[in-house]
C-alpha positions in Angstrom: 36.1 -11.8 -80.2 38.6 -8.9 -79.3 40.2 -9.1 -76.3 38.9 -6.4 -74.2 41.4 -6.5 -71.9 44.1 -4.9 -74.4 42.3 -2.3 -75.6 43.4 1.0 -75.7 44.3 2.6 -72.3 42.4 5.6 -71.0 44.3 7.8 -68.7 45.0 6.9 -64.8 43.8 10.4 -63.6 40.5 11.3 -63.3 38.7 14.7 -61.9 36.8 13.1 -58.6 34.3 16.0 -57.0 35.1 16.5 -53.1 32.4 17.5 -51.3 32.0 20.9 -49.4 32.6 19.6 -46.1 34.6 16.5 -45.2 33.0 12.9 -45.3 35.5 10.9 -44.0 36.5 9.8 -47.6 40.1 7.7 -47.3 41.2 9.1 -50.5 40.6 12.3 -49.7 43.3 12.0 -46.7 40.7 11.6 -44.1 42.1 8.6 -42.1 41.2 9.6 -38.5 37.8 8.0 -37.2 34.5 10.2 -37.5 32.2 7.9 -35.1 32.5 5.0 -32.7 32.1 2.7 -35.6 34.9 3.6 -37.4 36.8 4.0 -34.2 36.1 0.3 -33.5 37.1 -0.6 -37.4 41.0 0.9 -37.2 41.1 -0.7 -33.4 41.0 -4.2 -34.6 39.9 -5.7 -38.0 36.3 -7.2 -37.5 38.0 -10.7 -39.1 40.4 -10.9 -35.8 36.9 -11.7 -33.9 36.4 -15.1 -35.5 39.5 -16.4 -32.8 38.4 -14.6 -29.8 34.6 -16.7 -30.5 36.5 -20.1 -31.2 39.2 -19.6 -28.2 38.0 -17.2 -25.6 34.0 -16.1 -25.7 32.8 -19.6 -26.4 34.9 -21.5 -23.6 33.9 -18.4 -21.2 30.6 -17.6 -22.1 28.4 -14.4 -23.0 29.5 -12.5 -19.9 33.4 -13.0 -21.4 32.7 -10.8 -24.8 34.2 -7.1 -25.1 31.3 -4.7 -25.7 33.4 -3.8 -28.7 33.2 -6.8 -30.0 29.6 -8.0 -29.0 27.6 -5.0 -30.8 30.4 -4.5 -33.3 32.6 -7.0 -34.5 30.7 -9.8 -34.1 28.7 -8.9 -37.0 31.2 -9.8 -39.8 30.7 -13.9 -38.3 27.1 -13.3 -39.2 26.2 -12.5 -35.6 23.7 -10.4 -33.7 22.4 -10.4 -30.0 18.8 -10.7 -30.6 16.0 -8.5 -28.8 15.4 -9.8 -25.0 12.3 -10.8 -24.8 9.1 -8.5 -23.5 10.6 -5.5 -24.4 7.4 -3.5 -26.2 8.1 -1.4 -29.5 7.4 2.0 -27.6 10.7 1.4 -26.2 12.8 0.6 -29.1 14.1 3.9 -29.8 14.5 5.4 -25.7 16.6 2.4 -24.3 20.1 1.7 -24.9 21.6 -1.1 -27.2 22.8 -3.1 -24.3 19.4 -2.9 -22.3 17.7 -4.6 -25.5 20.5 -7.3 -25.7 19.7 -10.9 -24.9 22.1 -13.6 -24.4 21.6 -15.5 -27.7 22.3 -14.5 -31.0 20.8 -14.1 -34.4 23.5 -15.9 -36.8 22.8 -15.4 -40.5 24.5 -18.6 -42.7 25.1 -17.0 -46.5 24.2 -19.4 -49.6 25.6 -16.9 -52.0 23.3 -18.4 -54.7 24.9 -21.9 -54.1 23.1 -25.4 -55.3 22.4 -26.6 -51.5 22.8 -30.5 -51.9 20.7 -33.4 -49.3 23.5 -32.7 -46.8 23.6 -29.4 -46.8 19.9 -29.2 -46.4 20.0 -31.9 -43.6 22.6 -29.9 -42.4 21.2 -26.6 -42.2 18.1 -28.3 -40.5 19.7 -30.0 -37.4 21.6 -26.5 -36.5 18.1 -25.5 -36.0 17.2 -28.4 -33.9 19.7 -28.5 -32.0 21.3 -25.1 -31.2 18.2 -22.5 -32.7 14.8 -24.1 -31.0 13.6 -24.5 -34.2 14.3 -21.5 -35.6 15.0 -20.7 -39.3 13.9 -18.0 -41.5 14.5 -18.2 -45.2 15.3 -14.3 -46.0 15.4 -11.9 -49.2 19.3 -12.1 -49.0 18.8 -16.0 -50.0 20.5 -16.9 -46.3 19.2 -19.1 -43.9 18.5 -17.0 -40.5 18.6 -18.9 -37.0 18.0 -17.4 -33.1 18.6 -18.7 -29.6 21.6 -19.5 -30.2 24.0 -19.7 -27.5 27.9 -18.4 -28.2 29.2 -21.7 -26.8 27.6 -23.7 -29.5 29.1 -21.0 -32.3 32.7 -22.7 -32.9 30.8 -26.9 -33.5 28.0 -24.5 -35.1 30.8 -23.2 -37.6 32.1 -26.9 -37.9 29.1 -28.5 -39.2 28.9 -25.8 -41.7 32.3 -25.9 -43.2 31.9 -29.6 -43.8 28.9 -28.3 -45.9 30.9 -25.9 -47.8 28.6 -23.1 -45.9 29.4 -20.3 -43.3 28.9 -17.0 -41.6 31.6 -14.7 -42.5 30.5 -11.3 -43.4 27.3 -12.2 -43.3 26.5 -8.7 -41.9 28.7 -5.5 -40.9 30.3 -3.1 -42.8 31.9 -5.4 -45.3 30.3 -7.5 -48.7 27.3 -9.4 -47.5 25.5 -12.4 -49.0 25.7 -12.4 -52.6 22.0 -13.0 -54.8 22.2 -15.3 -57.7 20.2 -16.4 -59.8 18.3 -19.2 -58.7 17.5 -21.0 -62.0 21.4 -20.5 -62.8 22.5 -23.0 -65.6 19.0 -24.4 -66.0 16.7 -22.1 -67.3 15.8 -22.4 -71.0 15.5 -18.5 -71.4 18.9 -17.4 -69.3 21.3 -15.0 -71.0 24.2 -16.8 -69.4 25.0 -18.6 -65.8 27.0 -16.3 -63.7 28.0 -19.0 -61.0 31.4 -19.2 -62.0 32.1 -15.2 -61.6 29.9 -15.2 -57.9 32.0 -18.3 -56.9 35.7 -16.1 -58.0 34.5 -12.9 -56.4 33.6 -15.0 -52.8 37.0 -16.6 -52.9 38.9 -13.7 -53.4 37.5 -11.3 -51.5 35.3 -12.5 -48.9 37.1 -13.3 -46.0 40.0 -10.7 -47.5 41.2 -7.7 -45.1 41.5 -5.3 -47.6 37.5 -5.3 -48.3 36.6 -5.6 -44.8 36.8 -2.5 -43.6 34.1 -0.6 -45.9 31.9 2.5 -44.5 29.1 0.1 -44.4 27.5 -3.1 -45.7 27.9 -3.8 -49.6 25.2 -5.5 -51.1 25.8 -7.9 -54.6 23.1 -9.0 -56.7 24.6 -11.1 -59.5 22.3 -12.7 -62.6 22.2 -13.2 -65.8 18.2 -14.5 -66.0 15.6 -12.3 -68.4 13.2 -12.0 -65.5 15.9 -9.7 -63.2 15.3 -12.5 -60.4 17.9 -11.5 -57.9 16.7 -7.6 -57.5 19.3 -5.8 -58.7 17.1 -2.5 -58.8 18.4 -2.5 -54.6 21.6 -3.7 -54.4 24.8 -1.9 -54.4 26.4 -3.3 -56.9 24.4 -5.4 -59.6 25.5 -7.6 -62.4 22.5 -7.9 -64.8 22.4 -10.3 -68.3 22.2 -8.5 -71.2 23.3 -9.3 -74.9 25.8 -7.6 -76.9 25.0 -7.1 -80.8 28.1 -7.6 -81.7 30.5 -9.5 -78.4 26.9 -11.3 -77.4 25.8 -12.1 -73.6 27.8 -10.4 -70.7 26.7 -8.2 -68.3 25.2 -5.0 -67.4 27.1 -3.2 -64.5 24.6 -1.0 -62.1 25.6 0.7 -58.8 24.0 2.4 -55.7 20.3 0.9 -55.1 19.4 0.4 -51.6 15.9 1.0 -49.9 15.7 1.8 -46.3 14.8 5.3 -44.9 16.3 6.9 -48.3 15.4 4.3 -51.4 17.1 5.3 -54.2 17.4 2.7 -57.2 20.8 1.6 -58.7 22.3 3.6 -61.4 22.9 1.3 -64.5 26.0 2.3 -66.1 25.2 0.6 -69.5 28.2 -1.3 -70.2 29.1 -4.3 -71.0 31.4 -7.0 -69.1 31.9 -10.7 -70.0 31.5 -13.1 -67.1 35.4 -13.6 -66.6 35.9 -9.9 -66.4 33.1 -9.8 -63.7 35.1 -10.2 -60.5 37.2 -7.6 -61.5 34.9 -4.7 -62.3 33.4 -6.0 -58.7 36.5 -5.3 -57.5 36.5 -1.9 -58.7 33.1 -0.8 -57.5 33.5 -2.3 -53.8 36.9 -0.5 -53.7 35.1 2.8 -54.9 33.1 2.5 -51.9 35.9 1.8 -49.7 38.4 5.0 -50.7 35.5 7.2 -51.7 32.6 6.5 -49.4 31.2 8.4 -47.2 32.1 7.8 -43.3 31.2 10.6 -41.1 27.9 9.5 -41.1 26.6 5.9 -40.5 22.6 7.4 -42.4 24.7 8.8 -45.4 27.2 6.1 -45.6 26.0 3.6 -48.4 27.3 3.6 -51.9 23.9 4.7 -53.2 24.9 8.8 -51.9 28.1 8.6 -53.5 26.5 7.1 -56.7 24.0 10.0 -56.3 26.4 13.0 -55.6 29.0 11.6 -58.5 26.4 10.3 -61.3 26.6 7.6 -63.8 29.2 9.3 -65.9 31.8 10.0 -63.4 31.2 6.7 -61.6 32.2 4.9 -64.7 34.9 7.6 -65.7 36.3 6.7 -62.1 36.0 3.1 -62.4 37.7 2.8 -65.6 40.3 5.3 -65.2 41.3 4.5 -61.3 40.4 1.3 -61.1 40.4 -1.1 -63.9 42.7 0.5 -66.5 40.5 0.3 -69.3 37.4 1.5 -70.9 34.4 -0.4 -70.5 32.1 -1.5 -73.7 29.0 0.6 -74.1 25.9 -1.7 -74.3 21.8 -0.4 -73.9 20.5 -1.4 -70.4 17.7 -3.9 -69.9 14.5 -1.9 -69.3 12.1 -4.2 -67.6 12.2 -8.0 -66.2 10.9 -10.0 -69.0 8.4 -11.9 -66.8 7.9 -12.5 -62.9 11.0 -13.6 -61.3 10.4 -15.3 -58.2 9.9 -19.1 -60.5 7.1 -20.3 -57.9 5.7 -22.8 -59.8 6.9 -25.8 -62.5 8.9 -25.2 -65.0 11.0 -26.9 -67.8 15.3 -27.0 -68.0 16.4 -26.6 -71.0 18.1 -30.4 -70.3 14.5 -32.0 -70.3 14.3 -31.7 -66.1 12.1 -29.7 -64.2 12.9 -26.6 -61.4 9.8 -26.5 -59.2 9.7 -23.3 -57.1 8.1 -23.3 -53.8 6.8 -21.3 -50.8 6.9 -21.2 -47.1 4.8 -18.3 -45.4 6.7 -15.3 -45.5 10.2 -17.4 -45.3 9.1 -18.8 -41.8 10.6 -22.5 -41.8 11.7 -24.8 -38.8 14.8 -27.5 -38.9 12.2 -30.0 -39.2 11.4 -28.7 -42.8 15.3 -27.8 -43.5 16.0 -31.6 -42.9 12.5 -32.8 -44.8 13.8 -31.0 -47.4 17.2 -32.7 -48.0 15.4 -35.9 -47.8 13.1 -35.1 -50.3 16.4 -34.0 -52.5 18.1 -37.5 -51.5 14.6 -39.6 -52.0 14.1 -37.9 -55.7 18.2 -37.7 -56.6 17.3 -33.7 -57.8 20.4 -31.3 -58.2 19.2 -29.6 -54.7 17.7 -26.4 -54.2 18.9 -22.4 -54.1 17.2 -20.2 -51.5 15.6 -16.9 -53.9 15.7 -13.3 -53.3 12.1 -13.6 -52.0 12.2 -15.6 -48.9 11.3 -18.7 -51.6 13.1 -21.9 -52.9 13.7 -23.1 -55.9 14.1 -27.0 -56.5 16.6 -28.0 -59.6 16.7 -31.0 -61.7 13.8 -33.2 -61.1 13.1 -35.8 -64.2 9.7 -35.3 -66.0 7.7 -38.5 -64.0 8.8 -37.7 -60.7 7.4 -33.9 -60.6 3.7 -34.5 -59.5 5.1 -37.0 -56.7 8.3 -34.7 -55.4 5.5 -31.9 -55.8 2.8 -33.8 -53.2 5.7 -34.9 -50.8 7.0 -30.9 -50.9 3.1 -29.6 -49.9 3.2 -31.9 -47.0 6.1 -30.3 -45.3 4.9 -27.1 -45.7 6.3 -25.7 -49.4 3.8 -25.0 -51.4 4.3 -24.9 -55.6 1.1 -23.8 -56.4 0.5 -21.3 -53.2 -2.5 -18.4 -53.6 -1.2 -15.3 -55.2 -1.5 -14.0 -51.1 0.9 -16.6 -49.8 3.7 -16.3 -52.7 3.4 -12.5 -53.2 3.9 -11.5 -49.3 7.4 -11.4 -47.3 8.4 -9.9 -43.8 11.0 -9.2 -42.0 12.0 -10.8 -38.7 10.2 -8.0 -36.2 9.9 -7.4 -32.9 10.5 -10.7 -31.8 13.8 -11.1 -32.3 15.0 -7.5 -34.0 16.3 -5.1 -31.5 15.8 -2.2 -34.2 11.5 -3.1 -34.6 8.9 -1.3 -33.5 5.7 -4.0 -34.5 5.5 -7.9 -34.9 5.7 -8.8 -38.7 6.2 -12.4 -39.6 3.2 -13.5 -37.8 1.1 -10.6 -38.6 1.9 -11.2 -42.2 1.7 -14.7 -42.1 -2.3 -14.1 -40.2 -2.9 -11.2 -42.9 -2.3 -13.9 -45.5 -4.6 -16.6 -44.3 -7.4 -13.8 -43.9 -7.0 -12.8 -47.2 -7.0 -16.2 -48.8 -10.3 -16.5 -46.9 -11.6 -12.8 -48.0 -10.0 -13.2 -52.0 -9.8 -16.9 -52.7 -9.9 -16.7 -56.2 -7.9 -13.7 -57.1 -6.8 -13.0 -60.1 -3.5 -11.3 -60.2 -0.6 -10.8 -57.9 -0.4 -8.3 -55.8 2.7 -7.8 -53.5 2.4 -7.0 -49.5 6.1 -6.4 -48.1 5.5 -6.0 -44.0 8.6 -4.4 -42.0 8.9 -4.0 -38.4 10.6 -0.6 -38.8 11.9 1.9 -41.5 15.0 0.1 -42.5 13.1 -1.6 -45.1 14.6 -5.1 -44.6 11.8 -6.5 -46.4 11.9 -4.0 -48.9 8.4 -2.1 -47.4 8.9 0.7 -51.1 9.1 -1.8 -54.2 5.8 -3.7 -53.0 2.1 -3.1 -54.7 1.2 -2.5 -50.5 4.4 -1.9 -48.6 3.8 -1.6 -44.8 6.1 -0.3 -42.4 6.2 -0.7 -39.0 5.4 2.2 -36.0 3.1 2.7 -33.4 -0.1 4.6 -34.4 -2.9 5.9 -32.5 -6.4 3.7 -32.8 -9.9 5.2 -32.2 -9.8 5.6 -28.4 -6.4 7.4 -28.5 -4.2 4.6 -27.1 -0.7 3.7 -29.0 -0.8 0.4 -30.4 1.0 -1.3 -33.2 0.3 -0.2 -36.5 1.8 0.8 -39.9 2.2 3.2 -42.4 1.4 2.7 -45.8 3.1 2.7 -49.3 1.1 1.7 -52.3 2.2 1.0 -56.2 5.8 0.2 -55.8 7.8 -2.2 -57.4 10.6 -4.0 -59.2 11.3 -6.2 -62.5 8.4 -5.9 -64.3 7.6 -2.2 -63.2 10.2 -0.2 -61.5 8.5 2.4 -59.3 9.2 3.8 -55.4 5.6 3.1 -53.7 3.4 5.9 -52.9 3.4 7.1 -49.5 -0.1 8.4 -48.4 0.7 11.4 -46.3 -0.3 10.7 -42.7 -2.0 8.1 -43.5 -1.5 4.8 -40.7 -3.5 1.6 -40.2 -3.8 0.0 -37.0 -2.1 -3.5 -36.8 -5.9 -4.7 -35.9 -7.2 -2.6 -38.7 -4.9 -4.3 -41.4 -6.8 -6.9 -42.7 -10.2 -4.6 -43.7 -8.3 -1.9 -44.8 -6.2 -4.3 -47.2 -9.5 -5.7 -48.3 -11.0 -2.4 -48.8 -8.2 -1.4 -50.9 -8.5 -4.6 -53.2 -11.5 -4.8 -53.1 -11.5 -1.1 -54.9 -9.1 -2.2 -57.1 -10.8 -4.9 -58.6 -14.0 -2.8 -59.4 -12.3 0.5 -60.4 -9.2 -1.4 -62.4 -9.0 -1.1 -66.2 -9.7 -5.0 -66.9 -7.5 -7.3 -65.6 -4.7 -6.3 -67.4 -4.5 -3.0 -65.5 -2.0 -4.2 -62.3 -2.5 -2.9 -59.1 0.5 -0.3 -59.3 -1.0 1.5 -62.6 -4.4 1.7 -60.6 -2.1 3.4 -57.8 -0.9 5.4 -60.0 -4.0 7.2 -61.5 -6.8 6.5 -58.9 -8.5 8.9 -56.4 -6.6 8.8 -53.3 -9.4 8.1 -51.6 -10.0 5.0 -52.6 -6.2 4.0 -51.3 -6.7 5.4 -48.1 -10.0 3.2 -47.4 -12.1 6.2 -47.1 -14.3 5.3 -49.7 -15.4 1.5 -50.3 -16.7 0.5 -54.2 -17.6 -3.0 -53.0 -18.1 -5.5 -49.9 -16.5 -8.6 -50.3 
């Protein structure tokens, strides 16, 4: 094979469009802050906050932290003050950021697709007993998500982590977030190739690294070289998607600019092709794109995805190769679809002889207890360990052929399920109004009630269909890409009051069909109203569908909208 490195060298100028009015792009000369968030950037890099937690905050306590730092800087140690308790959603959007502040934090741990051995697991488990309450929330960024916690527990917090090989840097702000992986990496009989090694390179160079962690915001990475598109990189900023070469054979696909929230747009795939050593560098080039180029006078217009939609595929990659990498990318034909269902819930053969067994919680809501069942169950059975997934799910690696049905039992008794209903493995939410200081409605336990009702109402359902439930517009839980994507506001019921309720998108999706859901103009459900109008919009479904090989989204997609607003019921279940 050609080194692809020599080949011939484009030019190192490229034509890059301004826009008419000034976004607070670096390279454009715009260095002078737009918006308190900037402001707060140039004043102090985010990374300086990690000493002022170990040395000053967490020996004086929660009434010792700079403002600055507290709802700024603490974010790139994976830290949050969650929402104090009793506040209703009405007043979400009216009251200040500090007036919603508690005095405990949400601290979000990356995996960054990493094999989490008994330890870790164990690990991961007794932070939650003994600094969270409990807490832990598997979520669709593959981290493990505690509350409660206190900032004088952060620096042993941080300790018991390391010795892991685990932590919270960047885990949020304006910098590059928790990687997805692949969760079957190296294992699965149908991958492309394993992409480990390039996801480890690119988290030791630049994570932690000043010169990426000042970006206009976060920076998203979705990294995989599995048929089934299993870490979602249809919504991620920058994606790294198997594909095979005729002629150089499997690499990856580069694709830029998906993100969701109140503005989903899907990433831009640039068609190319990149071998898995080369991978850490064209990263490099896209997340320094963002940094130079982005947008910054605006925090709503400030992800990669406007840039990628301003510039277009063609002069994003012109700009890549000719700024930023020095060379010309290989042309390659984009993967399409997901070959099959990518969330590997379920058994399934390695192509060593071993099993992966993927299994669900509700809606990613764990406790320690199961965190630290969970690496027992790892130690008892001498697997690989387990990778968190990009649906609030787990995946368990290398278990021999006689041990699955046994591992199997002993995982249903602690509460992860691999053979759930299609209900229980097709639904995810985000954390809501309990915690978030940015919700309007509760989700997790609304979704995780919705799902025992409809287990009850559709027992033997034949087909998956996918309910994403989000306690605002920001889409955490990724409320446009579902079959019924619910977002969170408060809605008016029969008598006029204002209550918790949601509005409705219907017929989205990703992998196997790649569609933005339907929104049903003013159409809102009641929080109470959720489970019969769910049923009454299955229940249509699976009288008016096209045989069972018609999905939900195609019957979205040509049906009367009446029978997705409720309005009109084909059948009583």
């Amino acid at each position: 094979m050609p080194d692809l490195r020599f080949q011939s060298q484009p030019p190192r100028h490229t034509e890059v469009p301004r826009p008419r009015r000034a976004e607070g792009q670096w390279s454009f000369g715009y260095s002078e802050p737009l918006n308190k968030n900037e402001q707060s950037k140039k004043d102090d890099d985010p990374l300086n906050v990690e000493n002022r937690i170990r040395f000053i905050y967490s020996k004086r306590g929660f009434d010792s932290i700079d403002p600055a730092d507290l709802r700024g800087r603490f974010r790139w140690m994976g830290l949050y003050t969650q929402r104090k308790p009793g506040i209703d959603g009405g007043k979400t959007g009216s009251m200040e950021e500090e007036e919603l502040d508690d005095r405990y934090f949400m601290m979000r741990v990356r995996s960054d697709g990493k094999l989490l051995g008994a330890d870790a697991l164990r690990t991961l488990g007794g932070i939650s007993t003994d600094f969270a309450r409990g807490t832990a929330d598997i979520t669709d960024r593959q981290n493990i998500q505690y509350h409660w916690i206190d900032i004088v527990d952060v620096p042993e917090i941080w300790e018991r982590l390391a010795a892991v090989g685990l932590d919270t840097l960047e885990a949020c702000g304006d910098c590059p977030r928790g990687f997805l992986g692949s969760p079957v990496a190296g294992v699965a009989k149908d991958e492309i190739l394993d992409g480990t090694p390039a996801l480890e390179e690119i988290r030791r160079r630049y994570i932690g690294n000043p010169d990426y962690s000042n970006l206009p915001r976060k920076f998203k990475t979705s990294l995989s070289g599995h048929p089934s598109l299993d870490a979602a990189p249809e919504i991620n900023d920058v994606s790294f998607v198997g594909v095979i070469h005729p002629e150089y054979g499997p690499g990856f696909d580069l694709w830029v600019g998906g993100g969701l929230s109140t503005n989903p747009m899907l990433a831009t795939r640039l068609g190319v092709w990149i071998p898995v050593d080369e991978v850490p560098d064209a990263w490099e080039g896209v997340v320094s794109i963002f940094r130079d180029y982005g947008y910054r006078r605006l925090r709503s217009r400030a992800r990669l995805k406007f840039l990628v939609a301003d510039w277009g595929a063609d002069k994003f990659r012109e700009v890549l190769e000719n700024e930023y990498l020095g060379r010309k990318l290989v042309r390659t034909e984009s993967p399409a679809y997901a070959t099959h269902n990518g969330d590997h819930i379920g058994i399934h053969e390695q192509k060593d002889g071993n099993f992966y067994i993927g299994i669900t919680p509700t809606v990613g809501r764990i406790n320690g207890a199961a965190l630290t069942a969970l690496g027992d169950i790892v130690e008892k059975y001498g697997v690989a360990g387990a990778r968190l997934t990009a649906y609030q799910k787990v995946v368990v690696l290398g278990v021999a052929p006689e041990q699955v049905d046994d591992i199997v039992a002993d995982l249903d008794a602690i509460g992860f399920s691999a053979k759930p209903s299609h209900w229980r493995r097709s639904t995810m939410a985000c954390t809501g109004i309990e915690f978030c200081k940015l919700a309007i409605v509760d989700t997790k336990q609304r979704a995780i009630d919705l799902v025992g009702e409809l287990e009850k109402r559709f027992p033997d359902l034949d087909t998956p269909i996918s309910i994403n439930v989000n306690g605002c517009p920001n889409a955490c839980a990724r409320t446009q890409i579902a079959d019924i994507g619910l977002k969170g506001q408060l809605v008016l019921d029969d008598d006029g009051n204002q209550v918790e309720g949601f509005q409705v998108h219907l017929g989205g999706g990703i992998g196997l069909h790649t569609t933005i859901g339907k929104k049903l103009r003013a159409h809102k459900v009641t929080s109470k109203g959720l489970d019969d109008y769910v049923t009454t919009v299955v229940s249509n479904y699976l009288v008016d569908r096209e045989g069972p090989q018609e999905s939900f989204a195609q019957w979205v997609a040509r049906t009367d909208e009446d029978l997705l607003r409720g309005d009109k019921s084909l059948a009583t279940v």
